[in-house]
Amino acid sequence: MTSSGVTIGGLVGTRWKPALSVEVTDGIAIVTFDLPNESVNKLNRAVKDEFVALVSQLERDSTVRAAVLISGKPDVWIAGADIEEFLELKTAADAERLSRDGQMLLDSLEHLRTPIIAAIHGACLGGGLETALACRYRIATDHPKTVLGLPEVQLGLIPGAGGTQRLPRKIGLTNGLDLILTGRNVRGKKALQLGVIDELVHPSILRSVAIQRAHEVAEGRRKSESHKGGVKGLLLDANPAGRAIVLRKAREQTLAKSRGHYPALIAAIDAVAAGYEKGAAYGFRQESRLFGDMAMTDVSKQLIFLFFATNELKKDPGVDPAQYPDLPVSAFEPLPVDKIAIIGAGFMGAGIASIAVQHGSLVRLKDADHARVAKGYAAVRDVLKERLTKKQITKIQYSDYMALVGGTVDYSGFGNVDLVIEAVFEDLAVKHQVLRETEAAIHPSAIFATNTSTIPISLIAQASSRPDRVLGMHFFSPVHKMPLLEVIATTKTHPQVTATAVAYGKKLGKTVIVVNDGPGFYANRILSPYINEAGILLDQGVAVDIIDKALVDFGFPVGPITLIDEVGLDVATKAGKIMAEAYPDRMAPAKSIPAVVAAGRYGRKSRKGFYSYDKEGQKGEVDPSVYALFLERGSIPVATSIAPQSNEPPKWPEMPAVQIQQRTVLAMLNEAARCLSDGIIRSPRDGDVGAVFGIGFPPFRGGPFRYMDSLGVKIVVQRLEDLNARFPGRYEPAEILLEMARRNQSFYADEHV
Ligand code: NAD
């Protein structure tokens, strides 16, 4: 047996370390990818150069019969391309070249005399999966950290290193398109089922099995098989008419779902189709060309911005020590949070409990009586059961997590919790009482966080004897799905308390923004005038579904009226009242929403709102009886998809979607600008992330501030002034916008007009 260490890349000295190291044992080269000074392996220019050197080294070395490509990182095989490098791409031609280079490298890897076996443990995404697909054989581990996928469309791009060609050929057109168009990850087991990988093993034997397979592949005793999605898939793939149907359906469904806002989806289908129609070489060329085009789209720039912004927030401790020169460094260290208590086992309390246990927290769940505690406990169980059914957690994990929740109707056990999250009714008196009782039961160093959605934290903290340990942790519903957490600090909150809430929020997997105190904080404050305007449009006789459709067309996941039905009309009305008291000139409530709630229609939860619902709560059409609650008798809105109830000529003028969009969205943009100048948010970045992840602002527009930059602040001001002339007071442009328009400024440096 021979053993030798070889280093690729021609490095000298200690200043530069290679990412790839090669050790040859018994004719098999073990290539370990371990990018120095980085937590993940990514494909940057330098790494690609090392791969080129590796290919020629393997080509020359006749003693090496096969190679195994394995990662030196604990949980990542190859996370993908280095997205920082995308920012340097100035033209479509630059991006096309980057893609061509990647394709050529992987082509040489694929056709190397020496077969390469991908030994995958951890994330294998984007360029990582494209690399794996160019290997001759793929083995992955059955560990939950091993995920495979092509997430490029989530950045407004398409796979650019052969993914649109190799993946469908490997796993069939239908399954290939599904992975490419959703950008979703699959675990090892699913990857094996689909044929993305050839073999699934336990992490402890990955290396040895890979070496074994390297010998077998080199000797021609084993090879990777293509899966084409069964007999049906095979027939479809082999038959041009069948393929045409699959591709046409994919285009139709994609356009209907994306409403044309995500051009990369269609580009990806085009690239896949090109390879099938005119052969692989043409397919690869089209992939590069389309990658180049997509890299230059505004959509891609906005999505990449959001990617970086969320990454930055992951590293952001939420407090700036420079603002507290008198405090020692230790005062900013987050405190450990292991045991928590949640007061209010309702919708939000149970939701928070369900994620807390999944991150190892011991949870005391308190409510006023046993029945409500039991209801909360059942809600936690439902969330976990769903994860179990979807095989996202194991049975053992399920029981371990459930064992971490304990119910109570008094404050027993509160003495040793690190953090209390209050999620009782949105009522100041109730919150005050709960705060007083809690402080009497907890350790003086424990933190009290309220999940209020609108009441200023400083008002709640008035009942506290330790206001420095009080803050807001505003989760969004449904808690287990919504990615944002707003941490709200008052002027009295100690920075360590803020840092602790931020660290704990991140531990729960949330993207956290720290905002200052004020009615509605950030997300609900900007949502309020938007929803309100939708209510005013209803008052004016614009149909429910016309309003919703206009804003879904704009890019929101659901329209504002559907959102009210989801949140609950009672909750929305209460919040609206608080916001109207704070900003009466621009948030005076519409008539329609209170009128509907007064009729006992709370939305989905009461199975009756603006829309009709079946017994299971499944949403149906607009319930036409709703109009009579707020419109004058006989005046059925014209702009509705519901058949008119009478033959009378319509009374209400039809409203074009663009007018609906401008009236609602500009109200939101104007309020976002005010939140920035009022110091509610720290930066446009936080405002953009908060709006996209908290209230579903269209990601392809980057967020309210990026969107204002792309329109141009001057245009925003002009439109606001036009609207303000029609609706005096509601659209008074924020001072900061007027100032920026005068100075011709933008919120971000890269969007200068
Ligand atoms: P909910 O009515 O579903 O739950 C409130 C729970 O608090 C009930 O189970 C109630 O019995 C319990 N409760 C009331 N007084 C109590 C007391 N003194 N001691 C113990 N338990 C008590 O309400 P929810 O939707 O979960 O909202 C809770 C809080 O979260 C509110 O402040 C709300 O503004 C906020 N919030 C709600 C949403 C949302 O979409 N529902 C989103 C973010 C924040």
Short mmCIF file of N, CA, C and O in Angstrom, two decimals, residues 556-669:
data_model
loop_
_atom_site.label_atom_id
_atom_site.label_comp_id
_atom_site.label_asym_id
_atom_site.label_seq_id
_atom_site.Cartn_x
_atom_site.Cartn_y
_atom_site.Cartn_z
N PHE A 556 -47.68 40.89 -3.20
CA PHE A 556 -47.92 40.41 -1.83
C PHE A 556 -48.44 38.97 -1.90
O PHE A 556 -49.14 38.62 -2.84
N PRO A 557 -48.12 38.16 -0.87
CA PRO A 557 -48.57 36.76 -0.92
C PRO A 557 -50.09 36.64 -0.83
O PRO A 557 -50.67 35.75 -1.43
N VAL A 558 -50.72 37.53 -0.06
CA VAL A 558 -52.19 37.57 -0.04
C VAL A 558 -52.59 39.04 -0.05
O VAL A 558 -51.80 39.91 0.31
N GLY A 559 -53.82 39.30 -0.45
CA GLY A 559 -54.29 40.68 -0.46
C GLY A 559 -54.63 41.15 0.95
O GLY A 559 -54.75 40.34 1.87
N PRO A 560 -54.82 42.47 1.13
CA PRO A 560 -55.04 43.01 2.48
C PRO A 560 -56.33 42.53 3.13
O PRO A 560 -56.39 42.36 4.34
N ILE A 561 -57.37 42.27 2.32
CA ILE A 561 -58.64 41.87 2.93
C ILE A 561 -58.54 40.40 3.38
O ILE A 561 -59.01 40.04 4.45
N THR A 562 -57.88 39.59 2.58
CA THR A 562 -57.64 38.21 3.01
C THR A 562 -56.80 38.22 4.28
O THR A 562 -57.05 37.44 5.21
N LEU A 563 -55.83 39.12 4.33
CA LEU A 563 -54.97 39.20 5.52
C LEU A 563 -55.80 39.52 6.76
O LEU A 563 -55.61 38.90 7.82
N ILE A 564 -56.74 40.46 6.63
CA ILE A 564 -57.58 40.81 7.79
C ILE A 564 -58.39 39.59 8.22
O ILE A 564 -58.53 39.31 9.41
N ASP A 565 -58.93 38.88 7.26
CA ASP A 565 -59.70 37.67 7.58
C ASP A 565 -58.82 36.65 8.31
O ASP A 565 -59.26 35.95 9.21
N GLU A 566 -57.56 36.56 7.91
CA GLU A 566 -56.62 35.61 8.53
C GLU A 566 -56.28 36.02 9.96
O GLU A 566 -56.29 35.21 10.88
N VAL A 567 -55.90 37.29 10.10
CA VAL A 567 -55.46 37.79 11.41
C VAL A 567 -56.64 37.80 12.38
O VAL A 567 -56.48 37.59 13.59
N GLY A 568 -57.82 38.03 11.87
CA GLY A 568 -59.01 38.15 12.72
C GLY A 568 -59.45 39.60 12.72
O GLY A 568 -58.65 40.49 13.02
N LEU A 569 -60.71 39.83 12.38
CA LEU A 569 -61.19 41.21 12.29
C LEU A 569 -61.19 41.91 13.65
O LEU A 569 -61.00 43.10 13.74
N ASP A 570 -61.42 41.10 14.71
CA ASP A 570 -61.41 41.69 16.06
C ASP A 570 -60.02 42.22 16.39
O ASP A 570 -59.86 43.36 16.84
N VAL A 571 -59.00 41.39 16.10
CA VAL A 571 -57.61 41.78 16.37
C VAL A 571 -57.25 43.01 15.52
O VAL A 571 -56.70 43.99 16.02
N ALA A 572 -57.63 42.96 14.25
CA ALA A 572 -57.29 44.05 13.34
C ALA A 572 -57.97 45.35 13.78
O ALA A 572 -57.37 46.43 13.74
N THR A 573 -59.22 45.27 14.24
CA THR A 573 -59.94 46.48 14.64
C THR A 573 -59.30 47.08 15.89
O THR A 573 -59.12 48.29 15.97
N LYS A 574 -58.94 46.19 16.84
CA LYS A 574 -58.31 46.68 18.07
C LYS A 574 -57.00 47.40 17.75
O LYS A 574 -56.72 48.48 18.24
N ALA A 575 -56.20 46.73 16.91
CA ALA A 575 -54.91 47.31 16.53
C ALA A 575 -55.13 48.63 15.80
O ALA A 575 -54.45 49.63 16.05
N GLY A 576 -56.12 48.62 14.90
CA GLY A 576 -56.42 49.83 14.12
C GLY A 576 -56.79 50.98 15.02
O GLY A 576 -56.40 52.13 14.77
N LYS A 577 -57.49 50.69 16.12
CA LYS A 577 -57.92 51.74 17.04
C LYS A 577 -56.69 52.38 17.72
O LYS A 577 -56.58 53.60 17.81
N ILE A 578 -55.78 51.51 18.15
CA ILE A 578 -54.57 52.02 18.82
C ILE A 578 -53.77 52.89 17.85
O ILE A 578 -53.29 53.96 18.20
N MET A 579 -53.66 52.42 16.62
CA MET A 579 -52.89 53.17 15.63
C MET A 579 -53.59 54.49 15.28
O MET A 579 -52.94 55.52 15.11
N ALA A 580 -54.93 54.46 15.22
CA ALA A 580 -55.67 55.67 14.88
C ALA A 580 -55.52 56.72 15.98
O ALA A 580 -55.43 57.92 15.70
N GLU A 581 -55.47 56.24 17.24
CA GLU A 581 -55.29 57.20 18.34
C GLU A 581 -53.92 57.86 18.23
O GLU A 581 -53.76 59.05 18.50
N ALA A 582 -52.93 57.09 17.81
CA ALA A 582 -51.57 57.62 17.73
C ALA A 582 -51.40 58.55 16.51
O ALA A 582 -50.70 59.55 16.59
N TYR A 583 -52.03 58.19 15.41
CA TYR A 583 -51.83 58.97 14.18
C TYR A 583 -53.19 59.27 13.54
O TYR A 583 -53.52 58.75 12.47
N PRO A 584 -53.99 60.11 14.22
CA PRO A 584 -55.37 60.30 13.76
C PRO A 584 -55.47 60.91 12.36
O PRO A 584 -56.40 60.58 11.63
N ASP A 585 -54.51 61.74 11.98
CA ASP A 585 -54.62 62.40 10.68
C ASP A 585 -54.53 61.43 9.51
O ASP A 585 -55.17 61.61 8.49
N ARG A 586 -53.74 60.40 9.66
CA ARG A 586 -53.56 59.51 8.50
C ARG A 586 -54.02 58.07 8.73
O ARG A 586 -53.90 57.25 7.84
N MET A 587 -54.48 57.76 9.93
CA MET A 587 -54.90 56.37 10.15
C MET A 587 -56.32 56.28 10.74
O MET A 587 -56.66 55.30 11.41
N ALA A 588 -57.13 57.30 10.49
CA ALA A 588 -58.52 57.24 10.97
C ALA A 588 -59.19 56.03 10.34
O ALA A 588 -59.09 55.83 9.13
N PRO A 589 -59.83 55.18 11.17
CA PRO A 589 -60.30 53.90 10.64
C PRO A 589 -61.40 54.02 9.58
O PRO A 589 -62.21 54.95 9.62
N ALA A 590 -61.39 53.06 8.68
CA ALA A 590 -62.45 52.97 7.67
C ALA A 590 -63.72 52.49 8.36
O ALA A 590 -63.67 51.95 9.47
N LYS A 591 -64.86 52.66 7.70
CA LYS A 591 -66.13 52.22 8.31
C LYS A 591 -66.34 50.72 8.15
O LYS A 591 -66.91 50.05 8.99
N SER A 592 -65.85 50.22 7.01
CA SER A 592 -66.19 48.86 6.64
C SER A 592 -65.75 47.79 7.65
O SER A 592 -66.55 46.94 8.05
N ILE A 593 -64.51 47.85 8.09
CA ILE A 593 -64.00 46.75 8.91
C ILE A 593 -64.72 46.68 10.27
O ILE A 593 -65.23 45.62 10.65
N PRO A 594 -64.85 47.83 11.00
CA PRO A 594 -65.62 47.75 12.26
C PRO A 594 -67.07 47.28 12.05
O PRO A 594 -67.61 46.56 12.88
N ALA A 595 -67.65 47.64 10.90
CA ALA A 595 -69.04 47.24 10.65
C ALA A 595 -69.15 45.72 10.49
O ALA A 595 -70.09 45.09 10.97
N VAL A 596 -68.16 45.13 9.86
CA VAL A 596 -68.19 43.68 9.65
C VAL A 596 -67.96 42.95 10.98
O VAL A 596 -68.64 41.97 11.30
N VAL A 597 -67.03 43.48 11.78
CA VAL A 597 -66.76 42.83 13.06
C VAL A 597 -67.97 42.98 13.99
O VAL A 597 -68.31 42.06 14.75
N ALA A 598 -68.65 44.11 13.90
CA ALA A 598 -69.83 44.34 14.75
C ALA A 598 -70.92 43.31 14.44
O ALA A 598 -71.74 42.99 15.30
N ALA A 599 -70.89 42.78 13.23
CA ALA A 599 -71.88 41.76 12.86
C ALA A 599 -71.43 40.37 13.29
O ALA A 599 -72.03 39.36 12.90
N GLY A 600 -70.37 40.32 14.07
CA GLY A 600 -69.90 39.03 14.61
C GLY A 600 -69.10 38.21 13.60
O GLY A 600 -68.90 37.01 13.78
N ARG A 601 -68.62 38.87 12.56
CA ARG A 601 -67.82 38.15 11.56
C ARG A 601 -66.35 38.46 11.81
O ARG A 601 -65.89 39.56 11.54
N TYR A 602 -65.62 37.48 12.33
CA TYR A 602 -64.22 37.71 12.72
C TYR A 602 -63.21 37.21 11.70
O TYR A 602 -62.02 37.22 11.94
N GLY A 603 -63.70 36.68 10.58
CA GLY A 603 -62.75 36.13 9.61
C GLY A 603 -62.67 34.63 9.74
O GLY A 603 -63.60 33.99 10.26
N ARG A 604 -61.55 34.08 9.31
CA ARG A 604 -61.44 32.62 9.26
C ARG A 604 -61.80 31.93 10.59
O ARG A 604 -62.46 30.90 10.61
N LYS A 605 -61.33 32.54 11.73
CA LYS A 605 -61.55 31.84 13.00
C LYS A 605 -63.03 31.66 13.33
O LYS A 605 -63.41 30.73 14.03
N SER A 606 -63.91 32.58 12.82
CA SER A 606 -65.36 32.39 13.08
C SER A 606 -66.03 31.82 11.83
O SER A 606 -67.25 31.75 11.75
N ARG A 607 -65.19 31.42 10.86
CA ARG A 607 -65.68 30.83 9.60
C ARG A 607 -66.60 31.79 8.84
O ARG A 607 -67.42 31.39 8.04
N LYS A 608 -66.46 33.08 9.14
CA LYS A 608 -67.25 34.08 8.43
C LYS A 608 -66.51 35.41 8.51
O LYS A 608 -66.16 35.88 9.59
N GLY A 609 -66.26 35.99 7.36
CA GLY A 609 -65.60 37.29 7.33
C GLY A 609 -65.96 37.96 6.04
O GLY A 609 -67.12 37.98 5.64
N PHE A 610 -64.97 38.50 5.35
CA PHE A 610 -65.23 39.05 4.01
C PHE A 610 -65.41 37.89 3.02
O PHE A 610 -66.15 37.98 2.08
N TYR A 611 -64.70 36.82 3.31
CA TYR A 611 -64.81 35.62 2.47
C TYR A 611 -65.65 34.58 3.20
O TYR A 611 -65.85 34.67 4.42
N SER A 612 -66.11 33.58 2.46
CA SER A 612 -66.82 32.49 3.13
C SER A 612 -65.81 31.35 3.37
O SER A 612 -64.82 31.23 2.64
N TYR A 613 -66.11 30.55 4.38
CA TYR A 613 -65.21 29.45 4.77
C TYR A 613 -66.02 28.19 4.99
O TYR A 613 -67.17 28.26 5.42
N ASP A 614 -65.41 27.04 4.71
CA ASP A 614 -66.12 25.81 5.01
C ASP A 614 -65.83 25.41 6.47
O ASP A 614 -65.14 26.14 7.19
N LYS A 615 -66.35 24.25 6.88
CA LYS A 615 -66.23 23.86 8.30
C LYS A 615 -64.78 23.72 8.75
O LYS A 615 -64.43 23.94 9.89
N GLU A 616 -63.93 23.32 7.79
CA GLU A 616 -62.51 23.14 8.13
C GLU A 616 -61.73 24.46 8.08
O GLU A 616 -60.53 24.48 8.32
N GLY A 617 -62.42 25.52 7.73
CA GLY A 617 -61.75 26.82 7.67
C GLY A 617 -61.11 27.09 6.32
O GLY A 617 -60.33 28.04 6.16
N GLN A 618 -61.46 26.28 5.33
CA GLN A 618 -60.92 26.47 3.98
C GLN A 618 -61.60 27.68 3.33
O GLN A 618 -62.82 27.76 3.31
N LYS A 619 -60.79 28.60 2.83
CA LYS A 619 -61.35 29.83 2.26
C LYS A 619 -62.04 29.60 0.92
O LYS A 619 -61.53 28.86 0.08
N GLY A 620 -63.20 30.22 0.76
CA GLY A 620 -63.90 30.12 -0.51
C GLY A 620 -63.94 31.48 -1.21
O GLY A 620 -62.97 32.23 -1.16
N GLU A 621 -65.07 31.79 -1.83
CA GLU A 621 -65.23 33.05 -2.55
C GLU A 621 -65.56 34.19 -1.58
O GLU A 621 -65.83 33.94 -0.41
N VAL A 622 -65.63 35.39 -2.11
CA VAL A 622 -66.11 36.52 -1.31
C VAL A 622 -67.55 36.21 -0.93
O VAL A 622 -68.32 35.71 -1.75
N ASP A 623 -67.90 36.51 0.33
CA ASP A 623 -69.28 36.29 0.77
C ASP A 623 -70.06 37.57 0.45
O ASP A 623 -69.87 38.59 1.12
N PRO A 624 -70.93 37.55 -0.57
CA PRO A 624 -71.53 38.81 -1.03
C PRO A 624 -72.38 39.51 0.02
O PRO A 624 -72.58 40.72 -0.05
N SER A 625 -72.81 38.73 1.05
CA SER A 625 -73.64 39.36 2.07
C SER A 625 -72.85 40.40 2.88
O SER A 625 -73.44 41.20 3.60
N VAL A 626 -71.53 40.38 2.74
CA VAL A 626 -70.72 41.30 3.54
C VAL A 626 -70.96 42.76 3.13
O VAL A 626 -70.92 43.67 3.96
N TYR A 627 -71.23 42.98 1.85
CA TYR A 627 -71.34 44.37 1.37
C TYR A 627 -72.47 45.13 2.04
O TYR A 627 -72.38 46.32 2.30
N ALA A 628 -73.57 44.41 2.32
CA ALA A 628 -74.73 45.07 2.91
C ALA A 628 -74.41 45.63 4.30
O ALA A 628 -75.09 46.52 4.79
N LEU A 629 -73.32 45.14 4.91
CA LEU A 629 -72.98 45.59 6.26
C LEU A 629 -72.38 47.00 6.26
O LEU A 629 -72.38 47.67 7.28
N PHE A 630 -71.82 47.40 5.12
CA PHE A 630 -71.20 48.73 5.13
C PHE A 630 -71.52 49.58 3.91
O PHE A 630 -71.16 50.75 3.86
N LEU A 631 -72.14 49.00 2.91
CA LEU A 631 -72.51 49.82 1.75
C LEU A 631 -73.99 50.08 1.77
O LEU A 631 -74.76 49.32 2.35
N GLU A 632 -74.36 51.15 1.13
CA GLU A 632 -75.80 51.46 1.09
C GLU A 632 -76.54 50.36 0.36
O GLU A 632 -76.02 49.75 -0.57
N ARG A 633 -77.76 50.15 0.78
CA ARG A 633 -78.61 49.11 0.21
C ARG A 633 -78.63 49.17 -1.32
O ARG A 633 -78.74 50.25 -1.90
N GLY A 634 -78.46 48.05 -1.94
CA GLY A 634 -78.59 47.99 -3.40
C GLY A 634 -77.32 48.32 -4.16
O GLY A 634 -77.24 48.12 -5.36
N SER A 635 -76.33 48.80 -3.44
CA SER A 635 -75.13 49.20 -4.18
C SER A 635 -74.07 48.11 -4.15
O SER A 635 -73.13 48.15 -3.38
N ILE A 636 -74.28 47.12 -4.95
CA ILE A 636 -73.30 46.03 -5.06
C ILE A 636 -72.13 46.54 -5.90
O ILE A 636 -72.34 47.12 -6.96
N PRO A 637 -70.93 46.38 -5.44
CA PRO A 637 -69.80 46.90 -6.21
C PRO A 637 -69.73 46.27 -7.59
O PRO A 637 -69.99 45.09 -7.76
N VAL A 638 -69.37 47.09 -8.55
CA VAL A 638 -69.30 46.56 -9.91
C VAL A 638 -68.03 45.78 -10.14
O VAL A 638 -68.02 44.79 -10.85
N ALA A 639 -67.02 46.30 -9.54
CA ALA A 639 -65.73 45.69 -9.85
C ALA A 639 -65.57 44.41 -9.06
O ALA A 639 -64.65 44.25 -8.30
N THR A 640 -66.50 43.54 -9.22
CA THR A 640 -66.43 42.29 -8.47
C THR A 640 -66.57 41.12 -9.41
O THR A 640 -67.19 41.23 -10.48
N SER A 641 -66.01 40.01 -9.00
CA SER A 641 -66.14 38.84 -9.85
C SER A 641 -67.42 38.09 -9.53
O SER A 641 -67.77 37.13 -10.17
N ILE A 642 -68.13 38.55 -8.48
CA ILE A 642 -69.36 37.85 -8.10
C ILE A 642 -70.49 38.33 -9.01
O ILE A 642 -70.59 39.52 -9.32
N ALA A 643 -71.32 37.44 -9.38
CA ALA A 643 -72.45 37.83 -10.24
C ALA A 643 -73.31 38.85 -9.50
O ALA A 643 -73.62 38.67 -8.32
N PRO A 644 -73.66 39.96 -10.15
CA PRO A 644 -74.47 40.96 -9.47
C PRO A 644 -75.80 40.36 -9.02
O PRO A 644 -76.34 39.45 -9.64
N GLN A 645 -76.30 40.88 -7.90
CA GLN A 645 -77.53 40.34 -7.33
C GLN A 645 -78.77 40.91 -8.01
O GLN A 645 -79.86 40.43 -7.84
N SER A 646 -78.61 42.02 -8.69
CA SER A 646 -79.76 42.60 -9.37
C SER A 646 -79.34 43.02 -10.77
O SER A 646 -78.16 43.01 -11.08
N ASN A 647 -80.29 43.39 -11.57
CA ASN A 647 -79.95 43.80 -12.93
C ASN A 647 -79.73 45.31 -13.03
O ASN A 647 -79.59 45.85 -14.11
N GLU A 648 -79.72 45.96 -11.87
CA GLU A 648 -79.54 47.41 -11.89
C GLU A 648 -78.17 47.78 -12.42
O GLU A 648 -77.20 47.04 -12.21
N PRO A 649 -78.08 48.92 -13.08
CA PRO A 649 -76.76 49.31 -13.58
C PRO A 649 -75.83 49.60 -12.40
O PRO A 649 -76.29 50.03 -11.33
N PRO A 650 -74.55 49.31 -12.57
CA PRO A 650 -73.60 49.52 -11.48
C PRO A 650 -73.52 50.98 -11.05
O PRO A 650 -73.62 51.88 -11.87
N LYS A 651 -73.34 51.17 -9.75
CA LYS A 651 -73.29 52.54 -9.24
C LYS A 651 -71.86 53.03 -9.02
O LYS A 651 -71.62 54.21 -8.92
N TRP A 652 -70.95 52.04 -8.85
CA TRP A 652 -69.60 52.43 -8.46
C TRP A 652 -68.65 52.36 -9.64
O TRP A 652 -68.69 51.42 -10.40
N PRO A 653 -67.82 53.39 -9.76
CA PRO A 653 -66.87 53.37 -10.88
C PRO A 653 -65.84 52.26 -10.69
O PRO A 653 -65.44 51.97 -9.56
N GLU A 654 -65.45 51.67 -11.77
CA GLU A 654 -64.43 50.62 -11.69
C GLU A 654 -63.09 51.27 -11.34
O GLU A 654 -62.82 52.37 -11.80
N MET A 655 -62.30 50.58 -10.53
CA MET A 655 -61.02 51.18 -10.17
C MET A 655 -59.87 50.34 -10.72
O MET A 655 -59.75 49.16 -10.42
N PRO A 656 -59.01 50.97 -11.51
CA PRO A 656 -57.89 50.19 -12.06
C PRO A 656 -56.94 49.72 -10.96
O PRO A 656 -56.76 50.42 -9.96
N ALA A 657 -56.34 48.55 -11.19
CA ALA A 657 -55.45 47.95 -10.19
C ALA A 657 -54.35 48.92 -9.77
O ALA A 657 -54.01 49.03 -8.60
N VAL A 658 -53.82 49.66 -10.74
CA VAL A 658 -52.68 50.52 -10.42
C VAL A 658 -53.08 51.59 -9.40
O VAL A 658 -52.29 51.96 -8.52
N GLN A 659 -54.32 52.04 -9.47
CA GLN A 659 -54.76 53.04 -8.48
C GLN A 659 -54.86 52.43 -7.09
O GLN A 659 -54.48 53.03 -6.10
N ILE A 660 -55.38 51.21 -7.05
CA ILE A 660 -55.50 50.51 -5.76
C ILE A 660 -54.09 50.30 -5.19
O ILE A 660 -53.82 50.54 -4.01
N GLN A 661 -53.19 49.87 -6.06
CA GLN A 661 -51.81 49.61 -5.60
C GLN A 661 -51.16 50.89 -5.09
O GLN A 661 -50.53 50.90 -4.04
N GLN A 662 -51.34 51.97 -5.83
CA GLN A 662 -50.67 53.21 -5.42
C GLN A 662 -51.23 53.71 -4.10
O GLN A 662 -50.48 54.11 -3.21
N ARG A 663 -52.54 53.68 -3.97
CA ARG A 663 -53.12 54.23 -2.74
C ARG A 663 -52.70 53.43 -1.51
O ARG A 663 -52.40 54.01 -0.46
N THR A 664 -52.66 52.13 -1.61
CA THR A 664 -52.30 51.32 -0.44
C THR A 664 -50.78 51.29 -0.21
O THR A 664 -50.31 51.53 0.90
N VAL A 665 -50.04 51.04 -1.29
CA VAL A 665 -48.59 50.84 -1.12
C VAL A 665 -47.88 52.15 -0.79
O VAL A 665 -46.98 52.19 0.05
N LEU A 666 -48.31 53.25 -1.41
CA LEU A 666 -47.64 54.52 -1.09
C LEU A 666 -47.86 54.92 0.36
O LEU A 666 -46.98 55.51 0.99
N ALA A 667 -49.03 54.58 0.89
CA ALA A 667 -49.28 54.87 2.31
C ALA A 667 -48.26 54.10 3.16
O ALA A 667 -47.73 54.61 4.15
N MET A 668 -47.97 52.87 2.75
CA MET A 668 -46.99 52.06 3.48
C MET A 668 -45.57 52.61 3.34
O MET A 668 -44.82 52.72 4.31
N LEU A 669 -45.21 53.00 2.12
CA LEU A 669 -43.86 53.52 1.88
C LEU A 669 -43.62 54.79 2.69
O LEU A 669 -42.57 54.98 3.30
#
